[in-house]
CSV table of C-alpha atoms and ligand atoms in Angstrom, one decimal:
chain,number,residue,atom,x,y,z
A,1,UNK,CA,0.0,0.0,0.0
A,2,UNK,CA,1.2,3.4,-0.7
A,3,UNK,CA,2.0,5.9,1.8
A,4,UNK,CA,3.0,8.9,0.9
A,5,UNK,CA,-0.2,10.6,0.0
A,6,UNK,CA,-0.7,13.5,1.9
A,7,UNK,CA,-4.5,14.6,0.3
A,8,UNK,CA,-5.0,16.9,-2.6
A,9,UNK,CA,-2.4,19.2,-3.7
A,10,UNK,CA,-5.2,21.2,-6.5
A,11,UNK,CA,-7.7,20.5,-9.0
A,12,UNK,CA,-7.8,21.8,-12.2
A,13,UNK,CA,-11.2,22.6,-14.4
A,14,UNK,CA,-12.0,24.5,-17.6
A,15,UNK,CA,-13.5,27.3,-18.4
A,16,UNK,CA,-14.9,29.3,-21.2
A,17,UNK,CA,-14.3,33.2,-20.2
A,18,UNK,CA,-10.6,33.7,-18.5
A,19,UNK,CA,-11.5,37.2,-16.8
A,20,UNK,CA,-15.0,36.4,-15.4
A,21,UNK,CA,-12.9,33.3,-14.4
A,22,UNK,CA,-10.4,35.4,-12.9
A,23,UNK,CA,-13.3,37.6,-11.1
A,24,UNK,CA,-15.0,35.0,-9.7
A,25,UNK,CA,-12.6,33.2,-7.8
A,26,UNK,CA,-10.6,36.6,-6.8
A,27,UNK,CA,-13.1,38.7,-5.9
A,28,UNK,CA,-16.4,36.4,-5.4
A,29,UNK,CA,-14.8,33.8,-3.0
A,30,UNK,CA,-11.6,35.7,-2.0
A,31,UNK,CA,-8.8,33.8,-2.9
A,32,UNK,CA,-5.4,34.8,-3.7
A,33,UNK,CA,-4.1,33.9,-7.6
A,34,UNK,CA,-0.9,32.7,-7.1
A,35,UNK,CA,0.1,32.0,-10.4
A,36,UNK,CA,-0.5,33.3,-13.9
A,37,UNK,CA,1.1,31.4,-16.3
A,38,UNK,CA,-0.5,29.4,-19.9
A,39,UNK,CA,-1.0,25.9,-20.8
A,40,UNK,CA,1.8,23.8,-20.9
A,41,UNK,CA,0.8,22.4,-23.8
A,42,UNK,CA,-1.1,25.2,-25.7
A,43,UNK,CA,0.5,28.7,-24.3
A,44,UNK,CA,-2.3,31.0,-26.3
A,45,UNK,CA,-4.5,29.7,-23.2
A,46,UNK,CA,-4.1,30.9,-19.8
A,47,UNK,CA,-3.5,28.7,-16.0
A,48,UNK,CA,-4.4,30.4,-13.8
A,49,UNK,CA,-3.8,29.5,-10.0
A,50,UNK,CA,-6.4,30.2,-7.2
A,51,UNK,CA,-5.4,29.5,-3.5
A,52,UNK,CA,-4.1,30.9,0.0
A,53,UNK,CA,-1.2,33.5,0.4
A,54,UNK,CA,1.4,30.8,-1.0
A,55,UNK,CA,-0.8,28.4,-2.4
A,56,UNK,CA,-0.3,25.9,-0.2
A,57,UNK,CA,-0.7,22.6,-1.5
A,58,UNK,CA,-4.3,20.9,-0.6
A,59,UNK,CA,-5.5,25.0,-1.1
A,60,UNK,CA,-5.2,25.3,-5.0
A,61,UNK,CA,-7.6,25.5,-7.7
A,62,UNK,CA,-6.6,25.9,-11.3
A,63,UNK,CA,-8.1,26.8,-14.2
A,64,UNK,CA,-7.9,26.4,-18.1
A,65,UNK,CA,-9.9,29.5,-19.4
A,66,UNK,CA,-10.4,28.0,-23.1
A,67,UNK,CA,-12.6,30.9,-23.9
A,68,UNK,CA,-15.0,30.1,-26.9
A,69,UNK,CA,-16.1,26.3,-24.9
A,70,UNK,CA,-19.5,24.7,-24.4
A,71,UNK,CA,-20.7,24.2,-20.9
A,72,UNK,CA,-19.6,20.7,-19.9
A,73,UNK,CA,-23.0,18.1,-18.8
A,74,UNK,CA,-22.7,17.1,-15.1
A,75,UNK,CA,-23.4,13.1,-15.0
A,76,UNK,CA,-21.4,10.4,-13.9
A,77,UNK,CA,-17.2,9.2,-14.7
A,78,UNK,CA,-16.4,12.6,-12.9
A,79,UNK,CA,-15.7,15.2,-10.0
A,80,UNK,CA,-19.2,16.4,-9.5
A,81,UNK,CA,-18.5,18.5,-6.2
A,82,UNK,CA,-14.9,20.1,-5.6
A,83,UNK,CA,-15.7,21.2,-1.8
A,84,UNK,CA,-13.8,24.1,-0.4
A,85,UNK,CA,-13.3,24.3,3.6
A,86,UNK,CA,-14.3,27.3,5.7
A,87,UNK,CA,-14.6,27.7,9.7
A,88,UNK,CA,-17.4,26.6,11.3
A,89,UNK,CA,-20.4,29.1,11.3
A,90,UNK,CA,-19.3,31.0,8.2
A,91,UNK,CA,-22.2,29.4,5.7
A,92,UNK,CA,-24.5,32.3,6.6
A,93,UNK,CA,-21.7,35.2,5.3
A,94,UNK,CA,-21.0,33.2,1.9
A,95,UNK,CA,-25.1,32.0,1.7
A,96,UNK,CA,-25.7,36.4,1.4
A,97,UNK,CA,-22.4,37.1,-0.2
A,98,UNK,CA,-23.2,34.3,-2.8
A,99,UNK,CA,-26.8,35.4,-3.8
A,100,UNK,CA,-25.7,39.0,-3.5
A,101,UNK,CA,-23.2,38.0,-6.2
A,102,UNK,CA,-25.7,36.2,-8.3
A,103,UNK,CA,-24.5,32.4,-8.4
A,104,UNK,CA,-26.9,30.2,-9.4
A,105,UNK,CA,-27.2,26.6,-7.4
A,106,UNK,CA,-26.9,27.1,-4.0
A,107,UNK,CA,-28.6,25.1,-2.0
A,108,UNK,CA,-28.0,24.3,2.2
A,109,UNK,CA,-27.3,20.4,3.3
A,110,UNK,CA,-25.6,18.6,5.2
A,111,UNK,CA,-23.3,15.3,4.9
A,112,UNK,CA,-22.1,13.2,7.8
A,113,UNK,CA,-23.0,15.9,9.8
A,114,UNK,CA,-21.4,18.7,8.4
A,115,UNK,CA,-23.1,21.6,6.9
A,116,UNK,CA,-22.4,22.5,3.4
A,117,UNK,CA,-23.1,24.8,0.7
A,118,UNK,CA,-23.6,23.8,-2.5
A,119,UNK,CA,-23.6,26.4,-5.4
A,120,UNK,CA,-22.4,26.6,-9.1
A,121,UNK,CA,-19.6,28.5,-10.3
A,122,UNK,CA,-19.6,30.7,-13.6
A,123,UNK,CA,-19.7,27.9,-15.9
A,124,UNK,CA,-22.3,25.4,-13.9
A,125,UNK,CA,-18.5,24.3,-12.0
A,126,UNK,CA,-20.1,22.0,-9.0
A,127,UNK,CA,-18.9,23.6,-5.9
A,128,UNK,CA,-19.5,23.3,-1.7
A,129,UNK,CA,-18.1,25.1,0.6
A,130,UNK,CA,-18.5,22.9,4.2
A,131,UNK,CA,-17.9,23.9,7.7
A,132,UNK,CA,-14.9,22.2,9.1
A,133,UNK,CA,-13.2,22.5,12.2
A,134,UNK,CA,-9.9,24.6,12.2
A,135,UNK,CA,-6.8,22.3,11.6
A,136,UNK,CA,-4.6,25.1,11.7
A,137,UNK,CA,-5.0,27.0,7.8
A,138,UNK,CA,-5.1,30.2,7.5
A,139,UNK,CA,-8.1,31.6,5.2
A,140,UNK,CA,-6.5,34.1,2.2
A,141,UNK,CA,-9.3,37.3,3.2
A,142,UNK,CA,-9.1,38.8,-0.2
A,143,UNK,CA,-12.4,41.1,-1.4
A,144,UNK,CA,-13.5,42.0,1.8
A,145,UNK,CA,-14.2,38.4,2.7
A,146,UNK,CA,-13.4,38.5,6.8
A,147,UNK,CA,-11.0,35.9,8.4
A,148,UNK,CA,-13.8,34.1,10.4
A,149,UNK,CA,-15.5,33.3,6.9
A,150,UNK,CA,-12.1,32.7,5.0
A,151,UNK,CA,-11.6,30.0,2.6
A,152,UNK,CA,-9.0,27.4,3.8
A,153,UNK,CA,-8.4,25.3,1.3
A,154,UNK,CA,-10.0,22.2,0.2
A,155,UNK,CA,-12.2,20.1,2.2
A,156,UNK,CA,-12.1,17.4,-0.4
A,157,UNK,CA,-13.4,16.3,-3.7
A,158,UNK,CA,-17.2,14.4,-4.5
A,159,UNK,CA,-16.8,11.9,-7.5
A,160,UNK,CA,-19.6,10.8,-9.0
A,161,UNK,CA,-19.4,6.9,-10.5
A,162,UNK,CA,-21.8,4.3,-12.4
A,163,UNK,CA,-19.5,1.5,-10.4
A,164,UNK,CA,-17.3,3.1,-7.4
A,165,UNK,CA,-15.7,-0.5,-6.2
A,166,UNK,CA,-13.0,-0.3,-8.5
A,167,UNK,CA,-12.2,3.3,-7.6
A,168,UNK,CA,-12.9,2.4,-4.0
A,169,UNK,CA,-10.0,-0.1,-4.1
A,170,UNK,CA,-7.8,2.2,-5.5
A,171,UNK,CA,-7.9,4.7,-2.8
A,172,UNK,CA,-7.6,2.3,-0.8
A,173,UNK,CA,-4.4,1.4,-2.1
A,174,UNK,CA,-3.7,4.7,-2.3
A,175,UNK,CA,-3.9,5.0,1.5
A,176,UNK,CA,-7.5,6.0,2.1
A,177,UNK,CA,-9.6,4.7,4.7
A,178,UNK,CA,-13.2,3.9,4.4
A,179,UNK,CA,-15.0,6.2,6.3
A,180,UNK,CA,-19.0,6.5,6.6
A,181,UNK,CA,-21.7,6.3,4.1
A,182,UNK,CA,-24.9,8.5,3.7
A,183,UNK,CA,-27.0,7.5,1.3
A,184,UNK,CA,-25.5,6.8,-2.1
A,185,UNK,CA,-22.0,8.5,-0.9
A,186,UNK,CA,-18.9,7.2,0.7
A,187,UNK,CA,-16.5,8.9,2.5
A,188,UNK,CA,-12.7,8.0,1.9
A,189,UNK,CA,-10.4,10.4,4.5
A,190,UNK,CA,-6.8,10.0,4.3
A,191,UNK,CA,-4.9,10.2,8.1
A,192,UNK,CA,-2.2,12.5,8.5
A,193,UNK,CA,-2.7,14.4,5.4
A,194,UNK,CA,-2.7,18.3,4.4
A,195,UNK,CA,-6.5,18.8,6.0
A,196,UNK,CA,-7.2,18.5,1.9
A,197,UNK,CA,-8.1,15.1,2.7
A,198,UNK,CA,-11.5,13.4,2.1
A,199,UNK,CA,-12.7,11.8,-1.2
A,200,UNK,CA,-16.4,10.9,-1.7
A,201,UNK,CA,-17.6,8.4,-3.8
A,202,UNK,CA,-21.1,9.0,-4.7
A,203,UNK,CA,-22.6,5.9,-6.6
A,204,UNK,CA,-24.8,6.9,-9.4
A,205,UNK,CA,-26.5,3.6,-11.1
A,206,UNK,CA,-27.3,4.1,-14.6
A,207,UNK,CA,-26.3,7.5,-14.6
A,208,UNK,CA,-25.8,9.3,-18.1
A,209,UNK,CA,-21.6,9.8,-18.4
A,210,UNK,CA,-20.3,13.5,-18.1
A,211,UNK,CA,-19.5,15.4,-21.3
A,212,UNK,CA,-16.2,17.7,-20.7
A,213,UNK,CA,-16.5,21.3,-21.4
A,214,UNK,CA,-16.2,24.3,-19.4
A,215,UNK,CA,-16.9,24.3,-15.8
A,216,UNK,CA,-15.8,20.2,-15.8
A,217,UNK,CA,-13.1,19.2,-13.4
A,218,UNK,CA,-10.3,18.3,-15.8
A,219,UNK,CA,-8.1,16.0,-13.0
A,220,UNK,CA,-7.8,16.0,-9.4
A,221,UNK,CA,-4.0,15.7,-8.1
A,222,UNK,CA,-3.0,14.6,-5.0
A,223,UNK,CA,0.1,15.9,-3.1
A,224,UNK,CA,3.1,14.1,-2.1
A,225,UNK,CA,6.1,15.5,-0.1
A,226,UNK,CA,9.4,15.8,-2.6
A,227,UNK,CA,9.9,13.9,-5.8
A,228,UNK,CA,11.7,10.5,-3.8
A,229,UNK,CA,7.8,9.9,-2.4
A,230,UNK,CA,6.6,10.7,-6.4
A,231,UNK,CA,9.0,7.9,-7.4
A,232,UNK,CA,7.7,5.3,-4.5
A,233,UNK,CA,3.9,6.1,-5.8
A,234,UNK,CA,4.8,6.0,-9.7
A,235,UNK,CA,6.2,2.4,-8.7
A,236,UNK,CA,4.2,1.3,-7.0
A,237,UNK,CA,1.1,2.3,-9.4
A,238,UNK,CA,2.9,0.3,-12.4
A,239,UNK,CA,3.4,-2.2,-10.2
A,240,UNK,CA,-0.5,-2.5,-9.7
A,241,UNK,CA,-0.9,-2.7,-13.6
A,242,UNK,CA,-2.0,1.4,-14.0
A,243,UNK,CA,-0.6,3.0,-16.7
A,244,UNK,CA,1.5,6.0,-15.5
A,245,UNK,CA,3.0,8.8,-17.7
A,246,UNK,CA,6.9,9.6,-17.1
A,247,UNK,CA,7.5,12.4,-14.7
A,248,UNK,CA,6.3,15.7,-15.9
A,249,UNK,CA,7.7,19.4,-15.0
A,250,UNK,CA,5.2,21.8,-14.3
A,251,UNK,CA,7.7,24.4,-13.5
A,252,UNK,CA,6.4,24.8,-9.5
A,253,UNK,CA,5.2,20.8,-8.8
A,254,UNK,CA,6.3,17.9,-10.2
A,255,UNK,CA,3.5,15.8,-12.3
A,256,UNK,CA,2.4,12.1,-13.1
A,257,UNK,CA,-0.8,11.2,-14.1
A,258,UNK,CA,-3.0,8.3,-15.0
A,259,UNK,CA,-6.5,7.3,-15.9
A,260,UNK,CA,-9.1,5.7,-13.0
A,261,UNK,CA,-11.4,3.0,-13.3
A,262,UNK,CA,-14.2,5.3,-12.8
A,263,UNK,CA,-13.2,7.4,-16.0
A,264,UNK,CA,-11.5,10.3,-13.8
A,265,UNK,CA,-7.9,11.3,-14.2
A,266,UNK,CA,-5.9,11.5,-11.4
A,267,UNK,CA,-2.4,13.4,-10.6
A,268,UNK,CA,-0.1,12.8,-8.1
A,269,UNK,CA,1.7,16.0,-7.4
A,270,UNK,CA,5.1,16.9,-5.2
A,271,UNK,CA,5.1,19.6,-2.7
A,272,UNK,CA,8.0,21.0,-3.9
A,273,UNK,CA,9.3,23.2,-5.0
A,274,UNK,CA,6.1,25.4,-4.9
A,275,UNK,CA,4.9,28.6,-6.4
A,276,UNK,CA,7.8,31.1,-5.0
A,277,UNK,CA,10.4,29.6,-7.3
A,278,UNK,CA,10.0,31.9,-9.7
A,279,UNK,CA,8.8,35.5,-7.8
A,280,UNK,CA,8.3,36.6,-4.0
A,281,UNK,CA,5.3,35.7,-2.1
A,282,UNK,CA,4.6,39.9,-1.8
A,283,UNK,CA,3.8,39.5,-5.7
A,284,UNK,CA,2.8,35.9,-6.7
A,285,UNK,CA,0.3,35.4,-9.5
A,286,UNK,CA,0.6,39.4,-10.9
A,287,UNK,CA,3.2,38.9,-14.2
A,288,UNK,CA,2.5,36.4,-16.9
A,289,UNK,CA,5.2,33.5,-16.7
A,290,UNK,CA,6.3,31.3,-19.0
A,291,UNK,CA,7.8,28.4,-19.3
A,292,UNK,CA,11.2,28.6,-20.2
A,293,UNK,CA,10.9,26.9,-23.7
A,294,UNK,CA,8.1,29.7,-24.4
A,295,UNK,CA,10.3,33.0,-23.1
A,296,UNK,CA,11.1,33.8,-26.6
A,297,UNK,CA,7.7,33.7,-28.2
A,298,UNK,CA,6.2,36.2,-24.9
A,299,UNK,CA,5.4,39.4,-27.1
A,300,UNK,CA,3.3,36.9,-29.3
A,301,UNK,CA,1.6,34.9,-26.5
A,302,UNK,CA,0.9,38.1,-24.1
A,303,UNK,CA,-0.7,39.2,-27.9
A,304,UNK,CA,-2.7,35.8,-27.8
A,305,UNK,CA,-3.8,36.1,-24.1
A,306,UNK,CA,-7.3,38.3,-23.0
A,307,UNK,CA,-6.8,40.8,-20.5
A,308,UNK,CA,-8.4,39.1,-17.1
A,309,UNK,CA,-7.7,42.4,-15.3
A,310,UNK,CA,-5.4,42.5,-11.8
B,401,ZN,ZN1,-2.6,19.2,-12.4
């Protein structure tokens, strides 16, 4: 079994609009971007980085703003719910500053016996934000949003499946422990992680299968400490029969990836070395950077890119 998961490190989505993207998560829910930088592998579309003052993995949500892109169809063979943490009592502030803002979807529930608040993002994104007791993050209190209502980071991640058991056993494997069910959902919590650290399976029988488009969770990654913990997980995956692409450099995170039995793509993710490599904390996520193998086409990508505004 593997043990160096230590819960998400970010999920990533798409988008259509880059600076109604950009808006949203900055001045809607507060959070700090920590990094503006394009596409690894198409640079005339942004990445953009949402999260706490360093983006701390387990606190990061990224998007691909493709501009001119469908709505993605919710359904099953994906991360329905991508559930942000914030301190206990706070669902009141976000419930008024969420209609004041105009999101559409909210609704009030509870799972396992935390509240939660469910609402859609700008592109019909499924998102929560659930009370959780404070395991020590510190909430980024961007756009007037006060520290006692602060996001914190992830809570955790909903996926929505025709047949969970094989995805089941893979967290499992993955270091997960069953936790408890509530009507068609499971929880999976992981001990000792980042506080990023529940998974819920929600099994969804005959279930029509997602279409990806804009406001789809592309992959979920989950964090490990340094690249030496990467290497144990990357063997031990093969080992299990996954198929697991080579390391990847994403310039502030080390990357593999591979394909679930459910249908969702997952990411394991190092720690290091983080989003300061490349400019102070005081100004992460203000100038456009680049990949080194990109530097000397900038004046034409910054041409490509939309203005998302500061
Ligand atoms: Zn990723």
């Amino acid at each position: 079994m593997i043990k160096d998961i230590k819960g998400l490190h970010h999920v990533t989505s798409m988008a259509a609009d880059a600076a109604q993207n950009n808006r949203f998560f900055t001045e809607t829910l507060g959070l700090r971007r920590v990094k503006k930088t394009v596409n690894f592998d198409a640079p005339e579309v942004y990445h953009l980085y949402y999260g706490d003052e360093i983006g701390t993995p387990g606190s990061v949500m990224t998007y691909f703003p493709f501009g001119q892109m469908t709505q993605g169809r919710r359904g099953t063979g994906e991360v329905g719910v991508t559930e942000f943490a914030v301190p206990e009592g706070a669902l009141g502030f976000w419930k008024d500053r969420l209609a004041a803002q105009g999101a559409s979807g909210l609704k009030e529930d509870s799972f396992l016996g935390e509240k939660r608040l469910e609402f859609a993002g700008p592109d019909g994104d499924g998102f929560a934000l659930v009370e959780s007791a404070d395991r020590g993050r510190t909430a980024w209190t961007g756009a007037g949003v006060p520290e006692e209502a602060g996001i914190l980071g992830f809570h955790g991640a909903r996926m929505r499946l025709r047949d969970s058991a094989a995805t089941a056993e893979l967290l499992g494997f993955m270091g997960y422990q069953k936790d408890e069910t509530q009507g068609d959902v499971t929880r999976y919590r992981i001990e000792g992680g980042n506080a990023a650290d529940t998974i819920d399976l929600e099994a969804v029988s005959g279930g029509r299968a997602a279409a990806q488009g804009a406001g789809s969770v592309h992959h979920i990654a989950f964090a490990v400490e340094d690249r030496a913990a990467q290497a144990r997980v990357r063997e031990a995956l093969l080992d299990t029969g996954y198929q697991v692409t080579p390391v990847i450099d994403r310039d502030y995170f080390w990357a593999i990836y591979f394909r679930t039995p459910g249908g969702v793509l997952f990411e394991i993710a190092t720690n290091e070395p983080g989003f300061d490599r490349d400019e102070d904390t005081a100004h992460l996520g203000q100038a456009l950077k680049l990949p080194a193998r990109y530097e000397p086409y900038r004046a034409r990508i910054e041409e490509l890119l939309p203005p998302i505004g500061a």
